[in-house]
Amino acid sequence: MLLLTPTNEQQALRVEGMSGRYDPWLIVLACALASLGVVMVASSSIAVAEGQHIGAFYYLKRHLVFLAIGLTAALVAARIELSWLERHAPLLLLLAALLLALVFVPMIGVRINGARRWIRIGPLGFQSVEAVKVLLVVYMASYLVRHRDNLQTQLLGVLKPLGIAALFAGLLLAQPDFGSATLLMAVVMGMVWLGGARLRDLALLACAALPLVAWIAFGQDYRVKRLTSFLDPWADPFKDGFQLTQALIAIGRGEWFGVGLGGSVQKLFYLPEAHTDFILAVLAEELGFAGIVLVLTLFAALVGRGFVIGMRAIEQNRHFAAFCAFGVSLMVGLQALVSIGVNLGVLPTKGLTLPLISSGGSSVIMTCAAIGLLVRVSYEVSRADNAMMALVEQRQAVGVRA
């Protein structure tokens, strides 16, 4: 196989009229998940909206608006050259830190349900961590390219990126947002491992951090309740275990093929957050086990396709593109895994939405932007393939004329 080196890649990309192709599988899978999300948001939110006297389709209309904004963000991300992102990665890291710091600024940061996770400027509100996830993936991809040798041979090379992620996790814990902090650390650790870090270095750092993680996890009563109530939610079904017991009732009612679209009973003021964190439980009640399998299949295919594109970028020596693909795939895949696990009662309750399916604003927009970045990687990988093929054909034509 002919690999692209920096020199012959630059020669190849000078071929006149050269372009690539956006991966159609990524687009189809993302659109399928978003379409399923629209249907389920409509089904799960009508009763909630009517109960709040804001119009039956308020949350559906809101979701569609955010999807439209997210589509715009995806189109913008898909048009940005990865070389530009790589050059400006340190500035993007500073922007991520600024966004997290703004939640603590009076008159800008907003406290909702006891947590300062939102920034609001005039009528516009935004959850900072959703943008931070994408920005940190881009920075880490840049870091792994610049420090690949140290990462693969030195403990300090592994400690630095994990230390940066830990600082961001600390800011998230101060909000507090334990779920997002855990997800962020998991994504970065996965990227570092894929970047070539030695398992013994990762294991050593994980063991060293274990007492701190345990102290954070069990240092607050509400965290202890969340971490233990899922083990036996029926022990306190009307308080700490209420959300999970209602979700399990919904899933149980769905059986194999569900009670029919729109037929959920649990969404009628029994299941809290039916259109956001626990939308999968409503989906399971209405579409049954078959619906859960469909969701798992779509996410597995999307994440798998992202890793395939990343591996192809590695073959082309386009490591920044590869790490961006790996980071986005890990971010979407792990968040989906946690959200599904929470709904099924195999993980503690966390405030994480199901990507592209749950109702939301910041989450929907930035997930779309992340998918746009992944689509951009597929375009540049395809463009490099086409350019190399054109370069080979040119050389063969010169050889024939000679």
PDB file of N, CA and C in Angstrom, residues 96-170:
ATOM      1  N   ALA A  96     -12.088  26.742  25.518  1.00  0.00           N
ATOM      2  CA  ALA A  96     -12.790  25.752  26.344  1.00  0.00           C
ATOM      3  C   ALA A  96     -12.689  26.118  27.821  1.00  0.00           C
ATOM      4  N   ALA A  97     -11.493  26.513  28.256  1.00  0.00           N
ATOM      5  CA  ALA A  97     -11.312  26.904  29.659  1.00  0.00           C
ATOM      6  C   ALA A  97     -12.148  28.139  29.992  1.00  0.00           C
ATOM      7  N   LEU A  98     -12.207  29.082  29.069  1.00  0.00           N
ATOM      8  CA  LEU A  98     -12.997  30.295  29.283  1.00  0.00           C
ATOM      9  C   LEU A  98     -14.477  29.964  29.423  1.00  0.00           C
ATOM     10  N   LEU A  99     -14.971  29.070  28.580  1.00  0.00           N
ATOM     11  CA  LEU A  99     -16.383  28.691  28.639  1.00  0.00           C
ATOM     12  C   LEU A  99     -16.736  28.053  29.979  1.00  0.00           C
ATOM     13  N   LEU A 100     -15.834  27.221  30.498  1.00  0.00           N
ATOM     14  CA  LEU A 100     -16.107  26.606  31.795  1.00  0.00           C
ATOM     15  C   LEU A 100     -16.001  27.613  32.931  1.00  0.00           C
ATOM     16  N   ALA A 101     -15.092  28.578  32.793  1.00  0.00           N
ATOM     17  CA  ALA A 101     -14.925  29.583  33.848  1.00  0.00           C
ATOM     18  C   ALA A 101     -16.103  30.550  33.895  1.00  0.00           C
ATOM     19  N   LEU A 102     -16.724  30.801  32.734  1.00  0.00           N
ATOM     20  CA  LEU A 102     -17.815  31.777  32.671  1.00  0.00           C
ATOM     21  C   LEU A 102     -19.018  31.366  33.508  1.00  0.00           C
ATOM     22  N   VAL A 103     -19.198  30.085  33.757  1.00  0.00           N
ATOM     23  CA  VAL A 103     -20.370  29.658  34.539  1.00  0.00           C
ATOM     24  C   VAL A 103     -20.288  30.155  35.980  1.00  0.00           C
ATOM     25  N   PHE A 104     -19.087  30.538  36.422  1.00  0.00           N
ATOM     26  CA  PHE A 104     -18.917  31.023  37.792  1.00  0.00           C
ATOM     27  C   PHE A 104     -18.956  32.546  37.882  1.00  0.00           C
ATOM     28  N   VAL A 105     -19.119  33.211  36.738  1.00  0.00           N
ATOM     29  CA  VAL A 105     -19.153  34.672  36.710  1.00  0.00           C
ATOM     30  C   VAL A 105     -20.576  35.142  37.005  1.00  0.00           C
ATOM     31  N   PRO A 106     -20.771  35.983  38.000  1.00  0.00           N
ATOM     32  CA  PRO A 106     -22.116  36.490  38.302  1.00  0.00           C
ATOM     33  C   PRO A 106     -22.729  37.199  37.096  1.00  0.00           C
ATOM     34  N   MET A 107     -24.019  37.062  36.938  1.00  0.00           N
ATOM     35  CA  MET A 107     -24.805  37.666  35.863  1.00  0.00           C
ATOM     36  C   MET A 107     -24.616  36.952  34.515  1.00  0.00           C
ATOM     37  N   ILE A 108     -23.642  36.062  34.431  1.00  0.00           N
ATOM     38  CA  ILE A 108     -23.449  35.287  33.202  1.00  0.00           C
ATOM     39  C   ILE A 108     -23.737  33.813  33.473  1.00  0.00           C
ATOM     40  N   GLY A 109     -23.096  33.267  34.515  1.00  0.00           N
ATOM     41  CA  GLY A 109     -23.383  31.900  34.915  1.00  0.00           C
ATOM     42  C   GLY A 109     -24.736  31.802  35.587  1.00  0.00           C
ATOM     43  N   VAL A 110     -25.472  30.750  35.267  1.00  0.00           N
ATOM     44  CA  VAL A 110     -26.832  30.570  35.787  1.00  0.00           C
ATOM     45  C   VAL A 110     -26.908  29.261  36.561  1.00  0.00           C
ATOM     46  N   ARG A 111     -27.481  29.307  37.753  1.00  0.00           N
ATOM     47  CA  ARG A 111     -27.672  28.112  38.556  1.00  0.00           C
ATOM     48  C   ARG A 111     -29.060  27.533  38.285  1.00  0.00           C
ATOM     49  N   ILE A 112     -29.094  26.277  37.860  1.00  0.00           N
ATOM     50  CA  ILE A 112     -30.350  25.578  37.585  1.00  0.00           C
ATOM     51  C   ILE A 112     -30.306  24.235  38.308  1.00  0.00           C
ATOM     52  N   ASN A 113     -31.334  23.962  39.108  1.00  0.00           N
ATOM     53  CA  ASN A 113     -31.412  22.716  39.881  1.00  0.00           C
ATOM     54  C   ASN A 113     -30.171  22.511  40.748  1.00  0.00           C
ATOM     55  N   GLY A 114     -29.669  23.584  41.316  1.00  0.00           N
ATOM     56  CA  GLY A 114     -28.550  23.489  42.240  1.00  0.00           C
ATOM     57  C   GLY A 114     -27.180  23.405  41.606  1.00  0.00           C
ATOM     58  N   ALA A 115     -27.076  23.496  40.278  1.00  0.00           N
ATOM     59  CA  ALA A 115     -25.783  23.380  39.592  1.00  0.00           C
ATOM     60  C   ALA A 115     -25.573  24.575  38.664  1.00  0.00           C
ATOM     61  N   ARG A 116     -24.343  25.077  38.638  1.00  0.00           N
ATOM     62  CA  ARG A 116     -23.991  26.188  37.743  1.00  0.00           C
ATOM     63  C   ARG A 116     -23.350  25.617  36.483  1.00  0.00           C
ATOM     64  N   ARG A 117     -24.182  25.269  35.506  1.00  0.00           N
ATOM     65  CA  ARG A 117     -23.687  24.644  34.284  1.00  0.00           C
ATOM     66  C   ARG A 117     -23.988  25.469  33.045  1.00  0.00           C
ATOM     67  N   TRP A 118     -24.710  26.561  33.209  1.00  0.00           N
ATOM     68  CA  TRP A 118     -25.179  27.319  32.066  1.00  0.00           C
ATOM     69  C   TRP A 118     -24.591  28.722  32.074  1.00  0.00           C
ATOM     70  N   ILE A 119     -24.346  29.238  30.871  1.00  0.00           N
ATOM     71  CA  ILE A 119     -24.019  30.649  30.710  1.00  0.00           C
ATOM     72  C   ILE A 119     -25.150  31.284  29.913  1.00  0.00           C
ATOM     73  N   ARG A 120     -25.510  32.482  30.308  1.00  0.00           N
ATOM     74  CA  ARG A 120     -26.615  33.178  29.645  1.00  0.00           C
ATOM     75  C   ARG A 120     -26.214  34.614  29.360  1.00  0.00           C
ATOM     76  N   ILE A 121     -26.336  34.990  28.097  1.00  0.00           N
ATOM     77  CA  ILE A 121     -26.088  36.365  27.669  1.00  0.00           C
ATOM     78  C   ILE A 121     -27.366  36.858  26.997  1.00  0.00           C
ATOM     79  N   GLY A 122     -28.087  37.741  27.676  1.00  0.00           N
ATOM     80  CA  GLY A 122     -29.385  38.178  27.173  1.00  0.00           C
ATOM     81  C   GLY A 122     -30.346  37.003  27.165  1.00  0.00           C
ATOM     82  N   PRO A 123     -31.050  36.788  26.051  1.00  0.00           N
ATOM     83  CA  PRO A 123     -32.008  35.680  25.993  1.00  0.00           C
ATOM     84  C   PRO A 123     -31.362  34.344  25.650  1.00  0.00           C
ATOM     85  N   LEU A 124     -30.058  34.344  25.339  1.00  0.00           N
ATOM     86  CA  LEU A 124     -29.388  33.142  24.868  1.00  0.00           C
ATOM     87  C   LEU A 124     -28.732  32.389  26.028  1.00  0.00           C
ATOM     88  N   GLY A 125     -29.006  31.100  26.120  1.00  0.00           N
ATOM     89  CA  GLY A 125     -28.402  30.256  27.135  1.00  0.00           C
ATOM     90  C   GLY A 125     -27.660  29.107  26.487  1.00  0.00           C
ATOM     91  N   PHE A 126     -26.580  28.644  27.140  1.00  0.00           N
ATOM     92  CA  PHE A 126     -25.762  27.584  26.561  1.00  0.00           C
ATOM     93  C   PHE A 126     -25.091  26.812  27.678  1.00  0.00           C
ATOM     94  N   GLN A 127     -25.031  25.479  27.546  1.00  0.00           N
ATOM     95  CA  GLN A 127     -24.353  24.644  28.512  1.00  0.00           C
ATOM     96  C   GLN A 127     -22.909  24.451  28.063  1.00  0.00           C
ATOM     97  N   SER A 128     -21.988  25.036  28.803  1.00  0.00           N
ATOM     98  CA  SER A 128     -20.596  25.131  28.363  1.00  0.00           C
ATOM     99  C   SER A 128     -19.960  23.785  28.067  1.00  0.00           C
ATOM    100  N   VAL A 129     -20.245  22.787  28.895  1.00  0.00           N
ATOM    101  CA  VAL A 129     -19.531  21.523  28.783  1.00  0.00           C
ATOM    102  C   VAL A 129     -19.735  20.857  27.431  1.00  0.00           C
ATOM    103  N   GLU A 130     -20.854  21.114  26.775  1.00  0.00           N
ATOM    104  CA  GLU A 130     -21.108  20.477  25.482  1.00  0.00           C
ATOM    105  C   GLU A 130     -20.107  20.948  24.432  1.00  0.00           C
ATOM    106  N   ALA A 131     -19.770  22.238  24.461  1.00  0.00           N
ATOM    107  CA  ALA A 131     -18.748  22.745  23.540  1.00  0.00           C
ATOM    108  C   ALA A 131     -17.363  22.306  23.977  1.00  0.00           C
ATOM    109  N   VAL A 132     -17.145  22.247  25.282  1.00  0.00           N
ATOM    110  CA  VAL A 132     -15.832  21.875  25.820  1.00  0.00           C
ATOM    111  C   VAL A 132     -15.444  20.465  25.363  1.00  0.00           C
ATOM    112  N   LYS A 133     -16.387  19.550  25.323  1.00  0.00           N
ATOM    113  CA  LYS A 133     -16.089  18.184  24.891  1.00  0.00           C
ATOM    114  C   LYS A 133     -15.463  18.176  23.504  1.00  0.00           C
ATOM    115  N   VAL A 134     -16.047  18.907  22.566  1.00  0.00           N
ATOM    116  CA  VAL A 134     -15.548  18.927  21.190  1.00  0.00           C
ATOM    117  C   VAL A 134     -14.207  19.647  21.110  1.00  0.00           C
ATOM    118  N   LEU A 135     -14.100  20.792  21.790  1.00  0.00           N
ATOM    119  CA  LEU A 135     -12.859  21.561  21.747  1.00  0.00           C
ATOM    120  C   LEU A 135     -11.705  20.781  22.349  1.00  0.00           C
ATOM    121  N   LEU A 136     -11.970  20.052  23.428  1.00  0.00           N
ATOM    122  CA  LEU A 136     -10.906  19.289  24.064  1.00  0.00           C
ATOM    123  C   LEU A 136     -10.477  18.108  23.191  1.00  0.00           C
ATOM    124  N   VAL A 137     -11.404  17.506  22.472  1.00  0.00           N
ATOM    125  CA  VAL A 137     -11.044  16.432  21.529  1.00  0.00           C
ATOM    126  C   VAL A 137     -10.079  16.962  20.478  1.00  0.00           C
ATOM    127  N   VAL A 138     -10.367  18.148  19.941  1.00  0.00           N
ATOM    128  CA  VAL A 138      -9.491  18.734  18.916  1.00  0.00           C
ATOM    129  C   VAL A 138      -8.113  19.026  19.502  1.00  0.00           C
ATOM    130  N   TYR A 139      -8.067  19.598  20.695  1.00  0.00           N
ATOM    131  CA  TYR A 139      -6.770  19.904  21.300  1.00  0.00           C
ATOM    132  C   TYR A 139      -5.993  18.620  21.577  1.00  0.00           C
ATOM    133  N   MET A 140      -6.643  17.617  22.132  1.00  0.00           N
ATOM    134  CA  MET A 140      -5.949  16.374  22.438  1.00  0.00           C
ATOM    135  C   MET A 140      -5.426  15.703  21.177  1.00  0.00           C
ATOM    136  N   ALA A 141      -6.166  15.782  20.084  1.00  0.00           N
ATOM    137  CA  ALA A 141      -5.679  15.238  18.813  1.00  0.00           C
ATOM    138  C   ALA A 141      -4.393  15.943  18.401  1.00  0.00           C
ATOM    139  N   SER A 142      -4.354  17.258  18.562  1.00  0.00           N
ATOM    140  CA  SER A 142      -3.149  18.022  18.253  1.00  0.00           C
ATOM    141  C   SER A 142      -1.998  17.646  19.177  1.00  0.00           C
ATOM    142  N   TYR A 143      -2.290  17.518  20.462  1.00  0.00           N
ATOM    143  CA  TYR A 143      -1.249  17.167  21.441  1.00  0.00           C
ATOM    144  C   TYR A 143      -0.657  15.793  21.123  1.00  0.00           C
ATOM    145  N   LEU A 144      -1.495  14.827  20.811  1.00  0.00           N
ATOM    146  CA  LEU A 144      -1.016  13.474  20.544  1.00  0.00           C
ATOM    147  C   LEU A 144      -0.123  13.424  19.312  1.00  0.00           C
ATOM    148  N   VAL A 145      -0.366  14.299  18.349  1.00  0.00           N
ATOM    149  CA  VAL A 145       0.492  14.371  17.165  1.00  0.00           C
ATOM    150  C   VAL A 145       1.835  14.998  17.524  1.00  0.00           C
ATOM    151  N   ARG A 146       1.800  16.087  18.282  1.00  0.00           N
ATOM    152  CA  ARG A 146       3.026  16.824  18.594  1.00  0.00           C
ATOM    153  C   ARG A 146       3.935  16.095  19.581  1.00  0.00           C
ATOM    154  N   HIS A 147       3.354  15.276  20.442  1.00  0.00           N
ATOM    155  CA  HIS A 147       4.141  14.633  21.500  1.00  0.00           C
ATOM    156  C   HIS A 147       4.023  13.112  21.437  1.00  0.00           C
ATOM    157  N   ARG A 148       3.893  12.584  20.242  1.00  0.00           N
ATOM    158  CA  ARG A 148       3.666  11.152  20.083  1.00  0.00           C
ATOM    159  C   ARG A 148       4.816  10.322  20.647  1.00  0.00           C
ATOM    160  N   ASP A 149       6.056  10.732  20.395  1.00  0.00           N
ATOM    161  CA  ASP A 149       7.211   9.958  20.876  1.00  0.00           C
ATOM    162  C   ASP A 149       7.259   9.913  22.403  1.00  0.00           C
ATOM    163  N   ASN A 150       7.082  11.075  23.046  1.00  0.00           N
ATOM    164  CA  ASN A 150       7.082  11.107  24.514  1.00  0.00           C
ATOM    165  C   ASN A 150       5.928  10.301  25.088  1.00  0.00           C
ATOM    166  N   LEU A 151       4.782  10.376  24.422  1.00  0.00           N
ATOM    167  CA  LEU A 151       3.600   9.653  24.894  1.00  0.00           C
ATOM    168  C   LEU A 151       3.854   8.149  24.921  1.00  0.00           C
ATOM    169  N   GLN A 152       4.565   7.658  23.925  1.00  0.00           N
ATOM    170  CA  GLN A 152       4.769   6.226  23.778  1.00  0.00           C
ATOM    171  C   GLN A 152       5.937   5.687  24.604  1.00  0.00           C
ATOM    172  N   THR A 153       6.778   6.578  25.136  1.00  0.00           N
ATOM    173  CA  THR A 153       7.989   6.107  25.820  1.00  0.00           C
ATOM    174  C   THR A 153       8.149   6.613  27.243  1.00  0.00           C
ATOM    175  N   GLN A 154       7.403   7.666  27.639  1.00  0.00           N
ATOM    176  CA  GLN A 154       7.624   8.278  28.943  1.00  0.00           C
ATOM    177  C   GLN A 154       6.311   8.404  29.728  1.00  0.00           C
ATOM    178  N   LEU A 155       6.413   8.198  31.019  1.00  0.00           N
ATOM    179  CA  LEU A 155       5.249   8.389  31.890  1.00  0.00           C
ATOM    180  C   LEU A 155       4.791   9.838  31.878  1.00  0.00           C
ATOM    181  N   LEU A 156       5.747  10.778  31.829  1.00  0.00           N
ATOM    182  CA  LEU A 156       5.401  12.199  31.820  1.00  0.00           C
ATOM    183  C   LEU A 156       4.604  12.566  30.576  1.00  0.00           C
ATOM    184  N   GLY A 157       4.896  11.901  29.460  1.00  0.00           N
ATOM    185  CA  GLY A 157       4.148  12.159  28.234  1.00  0.00           C
ATOM    186  C   GLY A 157       2.691  11.773  28.343  1.00  0.00           C
ATOM    187  N   VAL A 158       2.397  10.810  29.200  1.00  0.00           N
ATOM    188  CA  VAL A 158       1.007  10.404  29.449  1.00  0.00           C
ATOM    189  C   VAL A 158       0.371  11.304  30.497  1.00  0.00           C
ATOM    190  N   LEU A 159       1.180  11.713  31.476  1.00  0.00           N
ATOM    191  CA  LEU A 159       0.657  12.508  32.586  1.00  0.00           C
ATOM    192  C   LEU A 159       0.162  13.881  32.132  1.00  0.00           C
ATOM    193  N   LYS A 160       0.850  14.493  31.176  1.00  0.00           N
ATOM    194  CA  LYS A 160       0.487  15.852  30.758  1.00  0.00           C
ATOM    195  C   LYS A 160      -0.928  15.945  30.184  1.00  0.00           C
ATOM    196  N   PRO A 161      -1.303  15.140  29.174  1.00  0.00           N
ATOM    197  CA  PRO A 161      -2.681  15.269  28.652  1.00  0.00           C
ATOM    198  C   PRO A 161      -3.735  14.893  29.671  1.00  0.00           C
ATOM    199  N   LEU A 162      -3.437  13.876  30.498  1.00  0.00           N
ATOM    200  CA  LEU A 162      -4.406  13.497  31.523  1.00  0.00           C
ATOM    201  C   LEU A 162      -4.503  14.578  32.599  1.00  0.00           C
ATOM    202  N   GLY A 163      -3.384  15.272  32.862  1.00  0.00           N
ATOM    203  CA  GLY A 163      -3.417  16.380  33.810  1.00  0.00           C
ATOM    204  C   GLY A 163      -4.284  17.523  33.318  1.00  0.00           C
ATOM    205  N   ILE A 164      -4.180  17.840  32.015  1.00  0.00           N
ATOM    206  CA  ILE A 164      -5.029  18.882  31.429  1.00  0.00           C
ATOM    207  C   ILE A 164      -6.502  18.488  31.544  1.00  0.00           C
ATOM    208  N   ALA A 165      -6.792  17.234  31.208  1.00  0.00           N
ATOM    209  CA  ALA A 165      -8.174  16.760  31.321  1.00  0.00           C
ATOM    210  C   ALA A 165      -8.656  16.811  32.768  1.00  0.00           C
ATOM    211  N   ALA A 166      -7.759  16.504  33.714  1.00  0.00           N
ATOM    212  CA  ALA A 166      -8.136  16.530  35.132  1.00  0.00           C
ATOM    213  C   ALA A 166      -8.471  17.946  35.590  1.00  0.00           C
ATOM    214  N   LEU A 167      -7.755  18.945  35.068  1.00  0.00           N
ATOM    215  CA  LEU A 167      -8.072  20.338  35.407  1.00  0.00           C
ATOM    216  C   LEU A 167      -9.484  20.699  34.936  1.00  0.00           C
ATOM    217  N   PHE A 168      -9.823  20.286  33.727  1.00  0.00           N
ATOM    218  CA  PHE A 168     -11.173  20.550  33.218  1.00  0.00           C
ATOM    219  C   PHE A 168     -12.212  19.772  34.028  1.00  0.00           C
ATOM    220  N   ALA A 169     -11.868  18.540  34.388  1.00  0.00           N
ATOM    221  CA  ALA A 169     -12.789  17.750  35.206  1.00  0.00           C
ATOM    222  C   ALA A 169     -13.008  18.415  36.559  1.00  0.00           C
ATOM    223  N   GLY A 170     -11.947  19.026  37.102  1.00  0.00           N
ATOM    224  CA  GLY A 170     -12.090  19.738  38.370  1.00  0.00           C
ATOM    225  C   GLY A 170     -13.056  20.901  38.267  1.00  0.00           C
TER     226      GLY A 170
END
